[in-house]
mmCIF file of C-alpha atoms in Angstrom:
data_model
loop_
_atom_site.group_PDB
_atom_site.id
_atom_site.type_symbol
_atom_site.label_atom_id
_atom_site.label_comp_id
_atom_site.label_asym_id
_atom_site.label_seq_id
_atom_site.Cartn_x
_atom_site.Cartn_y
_atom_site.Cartn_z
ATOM 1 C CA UNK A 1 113.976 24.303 221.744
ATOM 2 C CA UNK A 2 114.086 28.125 220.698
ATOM 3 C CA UNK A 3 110.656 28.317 221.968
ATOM 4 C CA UNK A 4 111.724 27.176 225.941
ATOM 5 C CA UNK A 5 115.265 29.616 225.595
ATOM 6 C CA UNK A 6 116.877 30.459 228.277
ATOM 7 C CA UNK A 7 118.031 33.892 229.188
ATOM 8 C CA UNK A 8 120.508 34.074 232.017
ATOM 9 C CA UNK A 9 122.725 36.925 233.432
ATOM 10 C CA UNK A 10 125.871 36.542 231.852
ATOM 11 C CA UNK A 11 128.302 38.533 229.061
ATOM 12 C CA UNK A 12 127.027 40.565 226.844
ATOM 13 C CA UNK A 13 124.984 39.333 223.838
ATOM 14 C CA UNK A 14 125.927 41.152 220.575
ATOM 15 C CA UNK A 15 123.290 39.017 218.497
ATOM 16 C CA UNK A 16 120.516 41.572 218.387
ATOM 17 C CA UNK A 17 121.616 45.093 220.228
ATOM 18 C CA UNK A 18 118.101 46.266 220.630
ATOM 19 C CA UNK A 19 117.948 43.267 223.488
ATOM 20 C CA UNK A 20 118.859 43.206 226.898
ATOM 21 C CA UNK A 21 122.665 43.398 226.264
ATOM 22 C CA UNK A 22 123.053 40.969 229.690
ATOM 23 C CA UNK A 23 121.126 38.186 228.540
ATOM 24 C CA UNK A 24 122.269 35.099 226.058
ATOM 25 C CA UNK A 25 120.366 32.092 224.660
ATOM 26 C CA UNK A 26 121.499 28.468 224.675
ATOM 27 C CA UNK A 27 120.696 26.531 221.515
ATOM 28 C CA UNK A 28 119.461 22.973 220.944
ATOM 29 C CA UNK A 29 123.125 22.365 219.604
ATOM 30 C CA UNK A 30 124.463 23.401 222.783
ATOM 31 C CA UNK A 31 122.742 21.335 224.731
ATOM 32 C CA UNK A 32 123.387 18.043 223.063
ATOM 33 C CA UNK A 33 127.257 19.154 222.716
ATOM 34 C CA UNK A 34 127.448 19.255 226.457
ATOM 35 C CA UNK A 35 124.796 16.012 226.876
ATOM 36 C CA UNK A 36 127.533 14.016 224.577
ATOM 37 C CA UNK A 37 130.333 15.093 226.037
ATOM 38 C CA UNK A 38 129.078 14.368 229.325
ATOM 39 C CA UNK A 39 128.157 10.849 228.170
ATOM 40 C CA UNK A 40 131.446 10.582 226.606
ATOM 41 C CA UNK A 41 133.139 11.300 230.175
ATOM 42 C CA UNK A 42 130.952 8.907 232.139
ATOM 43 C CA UNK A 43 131.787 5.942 229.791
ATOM 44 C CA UNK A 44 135.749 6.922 230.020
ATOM 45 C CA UNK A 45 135.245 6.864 233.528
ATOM 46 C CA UNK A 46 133.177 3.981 233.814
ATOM 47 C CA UNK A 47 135.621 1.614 231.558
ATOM 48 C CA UNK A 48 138.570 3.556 233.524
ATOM 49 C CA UNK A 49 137.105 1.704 237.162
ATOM 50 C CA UNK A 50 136.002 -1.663 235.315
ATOM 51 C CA UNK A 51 139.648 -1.561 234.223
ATOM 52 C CA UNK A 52 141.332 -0.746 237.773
ATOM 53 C CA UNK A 53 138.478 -3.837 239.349
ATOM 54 C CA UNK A 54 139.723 -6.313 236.842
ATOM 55 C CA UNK A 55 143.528 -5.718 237.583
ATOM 56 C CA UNK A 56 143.204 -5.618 241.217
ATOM 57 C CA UNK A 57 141.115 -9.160 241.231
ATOM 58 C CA UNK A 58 143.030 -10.566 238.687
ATOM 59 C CA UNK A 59 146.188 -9.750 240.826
ATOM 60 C CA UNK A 60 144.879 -11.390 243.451
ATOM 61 C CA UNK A 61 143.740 -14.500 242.096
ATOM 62 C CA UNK A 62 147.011 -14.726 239.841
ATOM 63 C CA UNK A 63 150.402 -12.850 239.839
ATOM 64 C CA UNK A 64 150.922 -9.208 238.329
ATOM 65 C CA UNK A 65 151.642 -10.207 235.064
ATOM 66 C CA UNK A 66 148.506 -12.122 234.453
ATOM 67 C CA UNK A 67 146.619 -8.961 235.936
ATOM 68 C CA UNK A 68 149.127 -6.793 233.372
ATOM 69 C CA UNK A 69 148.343 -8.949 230.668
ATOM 70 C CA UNK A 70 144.505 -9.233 230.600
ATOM 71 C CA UNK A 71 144.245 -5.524 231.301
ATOM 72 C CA UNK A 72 146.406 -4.544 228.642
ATOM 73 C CA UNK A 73 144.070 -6.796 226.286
ATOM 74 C CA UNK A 74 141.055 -4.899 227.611
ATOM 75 C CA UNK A 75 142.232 -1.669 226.792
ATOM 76 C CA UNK A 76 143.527 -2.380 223.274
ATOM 77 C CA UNK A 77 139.885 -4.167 222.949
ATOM 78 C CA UNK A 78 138.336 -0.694 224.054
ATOM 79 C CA UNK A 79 140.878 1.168 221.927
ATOM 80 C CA UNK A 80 139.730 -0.790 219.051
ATOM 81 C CA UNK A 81 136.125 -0.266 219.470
ATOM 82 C CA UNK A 82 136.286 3.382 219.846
ATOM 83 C CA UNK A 83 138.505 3.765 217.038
ATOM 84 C CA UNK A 84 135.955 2.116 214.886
ATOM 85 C CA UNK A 85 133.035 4.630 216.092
ATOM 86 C CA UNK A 86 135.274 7.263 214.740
ATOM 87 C CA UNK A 87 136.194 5.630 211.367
ATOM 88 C CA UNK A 88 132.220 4.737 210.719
ATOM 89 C CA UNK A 89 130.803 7.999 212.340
ATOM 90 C CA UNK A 90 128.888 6.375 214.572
ATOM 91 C CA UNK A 91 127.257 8.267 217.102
ATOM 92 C CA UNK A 92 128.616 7.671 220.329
ATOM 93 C CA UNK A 93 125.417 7.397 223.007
ATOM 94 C CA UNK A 94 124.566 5.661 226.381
ATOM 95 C CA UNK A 95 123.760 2.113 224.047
ATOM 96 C CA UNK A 96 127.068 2.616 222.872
ATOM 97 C CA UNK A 97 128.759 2.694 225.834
ATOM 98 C CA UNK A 98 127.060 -0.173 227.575
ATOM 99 C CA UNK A 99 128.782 -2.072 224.118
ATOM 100 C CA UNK A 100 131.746 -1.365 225.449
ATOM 101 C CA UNK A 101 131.057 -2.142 228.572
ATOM 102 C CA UNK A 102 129.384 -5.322 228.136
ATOM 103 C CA UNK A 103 132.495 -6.129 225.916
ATOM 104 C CA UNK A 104 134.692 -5.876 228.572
ATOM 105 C CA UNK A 105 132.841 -8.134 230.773
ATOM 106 C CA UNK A 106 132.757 -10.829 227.648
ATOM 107 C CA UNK A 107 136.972 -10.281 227.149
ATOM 108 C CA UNK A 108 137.298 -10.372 231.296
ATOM 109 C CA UNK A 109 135.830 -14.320 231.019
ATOM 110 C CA UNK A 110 137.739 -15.009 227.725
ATOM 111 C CA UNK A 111 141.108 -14.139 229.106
ATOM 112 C CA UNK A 112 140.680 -15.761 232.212
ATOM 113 C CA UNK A 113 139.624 -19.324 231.327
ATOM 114 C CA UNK A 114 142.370 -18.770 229.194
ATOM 115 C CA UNK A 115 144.830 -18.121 231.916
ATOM 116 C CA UNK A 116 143.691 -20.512 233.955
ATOM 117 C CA UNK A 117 144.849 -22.910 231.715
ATOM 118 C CA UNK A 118 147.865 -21.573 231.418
ATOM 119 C CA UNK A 119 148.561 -21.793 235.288
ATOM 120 C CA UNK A 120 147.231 -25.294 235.361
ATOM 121 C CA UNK A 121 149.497 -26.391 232.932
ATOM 122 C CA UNK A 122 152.610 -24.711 234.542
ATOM 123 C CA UNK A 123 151.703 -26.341 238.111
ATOM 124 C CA UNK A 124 151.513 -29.615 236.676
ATOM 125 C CA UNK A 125 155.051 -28.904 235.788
ATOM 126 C CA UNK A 126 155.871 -28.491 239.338
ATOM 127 C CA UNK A 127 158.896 -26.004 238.279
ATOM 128 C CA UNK A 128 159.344 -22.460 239.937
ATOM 129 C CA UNK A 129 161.431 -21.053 237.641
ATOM 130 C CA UNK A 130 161.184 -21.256 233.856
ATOM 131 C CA UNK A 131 162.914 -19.977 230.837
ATOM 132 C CA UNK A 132 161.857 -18.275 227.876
ATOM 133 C CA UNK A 133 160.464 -21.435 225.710
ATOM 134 C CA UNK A 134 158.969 -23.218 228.014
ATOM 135 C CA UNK A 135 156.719 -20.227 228.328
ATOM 136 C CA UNK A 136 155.917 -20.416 224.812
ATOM 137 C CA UNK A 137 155.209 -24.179 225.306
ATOM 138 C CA UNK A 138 152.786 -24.177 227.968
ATOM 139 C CA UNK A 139 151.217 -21.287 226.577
ATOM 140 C CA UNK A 140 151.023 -22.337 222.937
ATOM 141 C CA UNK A 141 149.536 -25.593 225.097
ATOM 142 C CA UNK A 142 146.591 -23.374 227.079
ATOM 143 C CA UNK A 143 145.710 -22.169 223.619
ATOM 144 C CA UNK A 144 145.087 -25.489 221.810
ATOM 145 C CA UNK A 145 142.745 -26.044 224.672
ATOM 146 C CA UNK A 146 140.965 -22.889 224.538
ATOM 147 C CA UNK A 147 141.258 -21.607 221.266
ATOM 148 C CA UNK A 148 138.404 -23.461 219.416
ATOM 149 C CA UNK A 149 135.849 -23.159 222.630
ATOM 150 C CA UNK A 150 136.448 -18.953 222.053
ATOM 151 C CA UNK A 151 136.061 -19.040 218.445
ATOM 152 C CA UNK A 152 132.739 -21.175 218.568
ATOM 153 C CA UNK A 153 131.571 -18.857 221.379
ATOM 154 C CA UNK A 154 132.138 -15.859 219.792
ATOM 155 C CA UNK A 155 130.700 -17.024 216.458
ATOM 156 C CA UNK A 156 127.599 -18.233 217.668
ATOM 157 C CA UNK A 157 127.564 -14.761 219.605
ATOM 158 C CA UNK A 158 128.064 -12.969 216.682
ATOM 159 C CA UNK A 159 125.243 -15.314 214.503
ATOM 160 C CA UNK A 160 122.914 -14.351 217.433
ATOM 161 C CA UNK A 161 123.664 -10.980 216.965
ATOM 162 C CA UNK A 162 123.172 -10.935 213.333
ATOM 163 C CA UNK A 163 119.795 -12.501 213.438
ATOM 164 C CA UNK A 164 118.227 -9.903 216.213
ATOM 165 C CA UNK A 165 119.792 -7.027 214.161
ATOM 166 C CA UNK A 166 117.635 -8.425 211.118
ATOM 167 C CA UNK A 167 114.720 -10.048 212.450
ATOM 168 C CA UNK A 168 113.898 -7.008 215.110
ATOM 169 C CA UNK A 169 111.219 -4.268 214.490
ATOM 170 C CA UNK A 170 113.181 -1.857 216.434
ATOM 171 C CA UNK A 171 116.660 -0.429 215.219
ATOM 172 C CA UNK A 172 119.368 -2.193 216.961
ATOM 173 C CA UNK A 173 121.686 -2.010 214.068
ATOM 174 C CA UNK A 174 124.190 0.183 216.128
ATOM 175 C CA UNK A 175 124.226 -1.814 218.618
ATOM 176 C CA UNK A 176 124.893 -5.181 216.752
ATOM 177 C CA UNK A 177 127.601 -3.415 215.084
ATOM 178 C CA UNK A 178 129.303 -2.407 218.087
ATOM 179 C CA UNK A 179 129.060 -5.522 219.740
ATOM 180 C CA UNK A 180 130.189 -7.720 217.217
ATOM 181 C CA UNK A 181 133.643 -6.089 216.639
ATOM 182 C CA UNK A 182 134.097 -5.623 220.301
ATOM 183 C CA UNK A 183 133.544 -9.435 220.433
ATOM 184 C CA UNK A 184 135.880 -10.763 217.299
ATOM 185 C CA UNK A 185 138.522 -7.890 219.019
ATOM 186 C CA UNK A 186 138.023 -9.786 222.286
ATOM 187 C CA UNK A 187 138.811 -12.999 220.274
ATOM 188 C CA UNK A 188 141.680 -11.876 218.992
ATOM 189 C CA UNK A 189 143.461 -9.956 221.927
ATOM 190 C CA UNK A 190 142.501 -13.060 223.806
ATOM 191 C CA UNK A 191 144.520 -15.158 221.486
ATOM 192 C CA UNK A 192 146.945 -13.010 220.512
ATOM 193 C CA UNK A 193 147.643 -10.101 222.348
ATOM 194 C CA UNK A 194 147.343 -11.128 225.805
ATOM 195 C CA UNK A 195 149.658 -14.482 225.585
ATOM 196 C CA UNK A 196 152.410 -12.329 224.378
ATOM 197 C CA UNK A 197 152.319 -9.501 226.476
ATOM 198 C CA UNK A 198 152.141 -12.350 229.554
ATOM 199 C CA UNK A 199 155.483 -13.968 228.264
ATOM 200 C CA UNK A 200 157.087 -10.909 227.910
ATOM 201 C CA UNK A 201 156.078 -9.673 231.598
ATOM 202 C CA UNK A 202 157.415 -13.219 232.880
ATOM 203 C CA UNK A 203 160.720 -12.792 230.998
ATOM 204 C CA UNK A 204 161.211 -9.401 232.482
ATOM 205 C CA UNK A 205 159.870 -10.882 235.858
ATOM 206 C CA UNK A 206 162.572 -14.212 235.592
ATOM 207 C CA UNK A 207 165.109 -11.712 234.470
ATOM 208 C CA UNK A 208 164.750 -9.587 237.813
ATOM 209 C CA UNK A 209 164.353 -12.544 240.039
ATOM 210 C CA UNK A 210 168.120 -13.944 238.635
ATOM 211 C CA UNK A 211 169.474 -10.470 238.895
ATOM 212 C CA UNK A 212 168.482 -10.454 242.087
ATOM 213 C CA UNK A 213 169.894 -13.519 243.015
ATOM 214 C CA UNK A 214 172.996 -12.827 241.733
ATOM 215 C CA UNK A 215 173.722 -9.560 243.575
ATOM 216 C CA UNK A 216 172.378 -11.723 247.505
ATOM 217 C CA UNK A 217 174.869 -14.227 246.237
ATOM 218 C CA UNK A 218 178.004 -11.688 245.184
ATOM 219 C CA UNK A 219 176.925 -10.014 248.501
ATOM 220 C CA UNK A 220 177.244 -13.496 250.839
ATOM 221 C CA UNK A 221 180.369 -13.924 249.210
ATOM 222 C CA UNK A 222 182.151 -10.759 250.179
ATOM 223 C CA UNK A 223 180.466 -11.011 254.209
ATOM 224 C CA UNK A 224 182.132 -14.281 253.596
ATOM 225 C CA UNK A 225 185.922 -13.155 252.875
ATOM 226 C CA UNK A 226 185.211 -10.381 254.878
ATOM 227 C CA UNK A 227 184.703 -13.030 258.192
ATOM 228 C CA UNK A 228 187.733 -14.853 256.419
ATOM 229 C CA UNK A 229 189.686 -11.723 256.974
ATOM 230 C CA UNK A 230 188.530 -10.770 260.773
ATOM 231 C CA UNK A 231 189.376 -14.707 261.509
ATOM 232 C CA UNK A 232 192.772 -14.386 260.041
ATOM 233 C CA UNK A 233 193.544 -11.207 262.006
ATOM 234 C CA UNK A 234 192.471 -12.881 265.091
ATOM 235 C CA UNK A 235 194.512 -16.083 264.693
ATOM 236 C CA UNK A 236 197.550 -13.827 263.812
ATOM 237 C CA UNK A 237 200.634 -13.281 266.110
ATOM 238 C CA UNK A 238 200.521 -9.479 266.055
ATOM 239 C CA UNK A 239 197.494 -10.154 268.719
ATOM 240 C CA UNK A 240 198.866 -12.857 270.812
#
């Protein structure tokens, strides 16, 4: 890299006075300081739009707190991942990134088939409006059907994993690593992060909706005496 320097007209350059004092050189540490944090960006950014794509389709196939609830399992998924790059000081790179990514996609299916139990389960209740445990019912319900499916799914992912990362010529052992604890974190906001963070958005929904209520009702009820009144000033002799 010192060999190919660059010189370009810029500040000063108090390194060596003899030289031109409007010239500077970039070093090979420069360059891969910018090429990582560049890299760095474009996965943020990346993981930022997979993240906006999931909540708007999982708004539209569900309800908002579905949508709320798988992307808030997502990101503590990501969160997780990244935190354990800095923890190991692993070196964050393109491979890396497409982890995370492909992570996402693998949580996005968990979570779903998960949900989608859950909304079967509360349509065969054929009830609009449910309380508190009756949500943890029908959820605690969706997870005795999907539970053991995810574990065996992720396990065998994981095995699979295992076996390339020791079998392979090439080094993939970054890779494996990454993958695997973005997969067990998937398994576990899936079956416990997500289901409680959806309960909690449809007790805050239920609790609006009755609110709500309340106040059109108290609000038909005064237009109500209010028309009592007007009648009763009508019928009375001061206007006959």
């Amino acid at each position: 890299c010192s060999s190919t320097a660059r010189h370009l007209s810029a500040s000063p350059s108090y390194a060596n006075p003899t030289s031109n004092p409007f010239s500077f050189t970039y070093s090979c540490n420069t360059v891969k300081n910018v090429t990582a944090i560049r890299t760095v960006l474009n996965a943020l950014l990346a993981f930022g739009l997979a993240l906006v794509a999931v909540f708007i389709y999982t708004s539209f196939r569900y309800k908002f707190t579905y949508a709320a609830a798988i992307s808030a399992g997502l990101l503590v998924d990501a969160i997780v991942v990244i935190a354990l790059l800095f923890v190991t000081h692993l070196s964050f790179s393109i491979l890396t990134a497409t982890c995370i990514l492909g992570v996402t996609c693998y949580s996005v299916t968990d979570k779903v088939k998960l949900f989608d139990r859950v909304r079967e389960n509360l349509k065969g209740s054929r009830k609009k409006v449910f309380s508190h445990e009756e949500y943890v019912e029908y959820t605690n319900k969706a997870l005795q059907q999907s539970a053991l499916r995810s574990i065996i799914v992720s396990s065998v992912s994981i095995l699979m994993l295992v076996i390339i990362m020791i079998s392979t010529v090439f080094n993939y052992t970054l890779f494996t690593i990454v993958l695997s604890l973005g997969i067990a974190s998937s398994v576990f906001t899936t079956l416990f992060v997500s289901p409680r963070i959806w309960i909690a958005c449809e007790d805050k929904a239920t609790l609006f909706m009755q609110n709500k209520s309340t106040k059109t009702k108290n609000r038909i009820k005064m237009l109500g005496k209010f028309r009592h009144f007007a009648d009763f000033e009508k019928n009375c002799c001061f206007y006959q």
